[in-house]
């Protein structure tokens, strides 16, 4: 059996423990739900979790409230979790259409990612390493031959993948490209102890259906 749910609430994880958790998340761990509530996690731990999730497409729910994680990190993490949920839902809906499900999924993904650099880059990361036949066919339709760019529209310039030879914050897209105030779906209270959790997203990234 694989571990898919882990509750580390009130376990004094702190930054060092959060970094260890981040390392596991970065290695494609099958974990789908994680609680790090009330663990004295600050900037270093929050940064590690955020960066690890850039390559994690499995985690669907994360509770990280009652910590001191910076608001900007929480907002990026929220979008990542939301993407994971939306992508999985879209894939499940199209996987049942044998023979042409990949075409339907590719068109839906293009509609979803067009005009949103964050979604486009995350989609590129996901399709560079297809996990099954459906994703392989979708990747053939959307990615360039060298798999370093994704074509969302025949008339548009392909979205290039930023360098990933390190994991510094400088590699993150500008915050303005990641989200606008109107896209923020989590409320961050001025008091860090009252930060809300980031729990399963439910369509907040925009409906990828055509």
mmCIF file of C-alpha atoms in Angstrom, residues 115-194:
data_model
loop_
_atom_site.group_PDB
_atom_site.id
_atom_site.type_symbol
_atom_site.label_atom_id
_atom_site.label_comp_id
_atom_site.label_asym_id
_atom_site.label_seq_id
_atom_site.Cartn_x
_atom_site.Cartn_y
_atom_site.Cartn_z
ATOM 1 C CA UNK A 115 -3.430 33.799 -21.740
ATOM 2 C CA UNK A 116 -2.239 32.423 -18.387
ATOM 3 C CA UNK A 117 1.544 32.006 -18.189
ATOM 4 C CA UNK A 118 1.376 30.161 -14.871
ATOM 5 C CA UNK A 119 -0.989 27.490 -16.214
ATOM 6 C CA UNK A 120 0.936 27.232 -19.500
ATOM 7 C CA UNK A 121 4.282 26.678 -17.784
ATOM 8 C CA UNK A 122 2.853 24.144 -15.358
ATOM 9 C CA UNK A 123 1.180 22.305 -18.222
ATOM 10 C CA UNK A 124 4.512 22.190 -20.019
ATOM 11 C CA UNK A 125 6.226 20.696 -16.966
ATOM 12 C CA UNK A 126 3.530 18.027 -16.740
ATOM 13 C CA UNK A 127 3.494 17.004 -20.393
ATOM 14 C CA UNK A 128 7.273 16.782 -20.657
ATOM 15 C CA UNK A 129 7.021 13.546 -18.681
ATOM 16 C CA UNK A 130 3.802 11.754 -19.760
ATOM 17 C CA UNK A 131 2.590 9.135 -17.310
ATOM 18 C CA UNK A 132 0.352 7.119 -19.602
ATOM 19 C CA UNK A 133 -0.794 6.706 -23.193
ATOM 20 C CA UNK A 134 -3.355 9.512 -22.978
ATOM 21 C CA UNK A 135 -0.805 12.061 -21.805
ATOM 22 C CA UNK A 136 1.681 10.863 -24.403
ATOM 23 C CA UNK A 137 -0.822 11.545 -27.187
ATOM 24 C CA UNK A 138 -1.712 14.936 -25.715
ATOM 25 C CA UNK A 139 1.976 15.820 -25.484
ATOM 26 C CA UNK A 140 2.410 14.985 -29.177
ATOM 27 C CA UNK A 141 -0.357 17.438 -30.014
ATOM 28 C CA UNK A 142 0.734 20.305 -27.770
ATOM 29 C CA UNK A 143 4.506 20.155 -27.362
ATOM 30 C CA UNK A 144 7.223 21.078 -29.836
ATOM 31 C CA UNK A 145 9.462 18.327 -31.200
ATOM 32 C CA UNK A 146 12.141 19.026 -28.579
ATOM 33 C CA UNK A 147 9.468 19.210 -25.846
ATOM 34 C CA UNK A 148 10.781 22.565 -24.643
ATOM 35 C CA UNK A 149 7.729 24.619 -25.555
ATOM 36 C CA UNK A 150 3.975 24.238 -25.665
ATOM 37 C CA UNK A 151 1.880 25.505 -28.550
ATOM 38 C CA UNK A 152 -1.457 26.792 -27.320
ATOM 39 C CA UNK A 153 -2.538 28.374 -30.572
ATOM 40 C CA UNK A 154 -1.244 28.008 -34.163
ATOM 41 C CA UNK A 155 -0.913 31.787 -34.433
ATOM 42 C CA UNK A 156 0.661 32.328 -31.027
ATOM 43 C CA UNK A 157 4.273 32.159 -29.959
ATOM 44 C CA UNK A 158 5.137 28.952 -28.121
ATOM 45 C CA UNK A 159 5.551 29.271 -24.368
ATOM 46 C CA UNK A 160 9.160 28.529 -23.451
ATOM 47 C CA UNK A 161 10.109 26.654 -20.297
ATOM 48 C CA UNK A 162 12.319 28.733 -17.964
ATOM 49 C CA UNK A 163 15.714 27.287 -16.900
ATOM 50 C CA UNK A 164 15.448 24.656 -14.158
ATOM 51 C CA UNK A 165 19.059 23.889 -13.312
ATOM 52 C CA UNK A 166 18.577 25.211 -9.780
ATOM 53 C CA UNK A 167 15.717 25.765 -7.391
ATOM 54 C CA UNK A 168 16.192 29.392 -6.464
ATOM 55 C CA UNK A 169 13.277 31.744 -6.085
ATOM 56 C CA UNK A 170 14.674 33.715 -9.001
ATOM 57 C CA UNK A 171 13.367 30.985 -11.300
ATOM 58 C CA UNK A 172 9.776 31.647 -10.345
ATOM 59 C CA UNK A 173 7.765 33.654 -12.896
ATOM 60 C CA UNK A 174 7.132 37.269 -11.835
ATOM 61 C CA UNK A 175 4.311 37.424 -9.348
ATOM 62 C CA UNK A 176 2.317 39.485 -11.829
ATOM 63 C CA UNK A 177 2.449 36.537 -14.237
ATOM 64 C CA UNK A 178 1.424 34.097 -11.550
ATOM 65 C CA UNK A 179 -1.708 35.774 -10.296
ATOM 66 C CA UNK A 180 -3.554 39.019 -9.931
ATOM 67 C CA UNK A 181 -5.442 40.187 -6.889
ATOM 68 C CA UNK A 182 -8.695 39.091 -8.474
ATOM 69 C CA UNK A 183 -7.354 35.526 -8.751
ATOM 70 C CA UNK A 184 -6.508 35.164 -5.091
ATOM 71 C CA UNK A 185 -8.701 32.450 -3.574
ATOM 72 C CA UNK A 186 -7.206 32.318 -0.073
ATOM 73 C CA UNK A 187 -7.513 34.952 2.597
ATOM 74 C CA UNK A 188 -4.338 35.767 4.504
ATOM 75 C CA UNK A 189 -4.968 37.334 7.870
ATOM 76 C CA UNK A 190 -2.450 39.920 9.177
ATOM 77 C CA UNK A 191 -1.978 37.673 12.188
ATOM 78 C CA UNK A 192 0.052 34.625 10.940
ATOM 79 C CA UNK A 193 -1.645 32.405 13.492
ATOM 80 C CA UNK A 194 -4.931 32.981 11.687
#
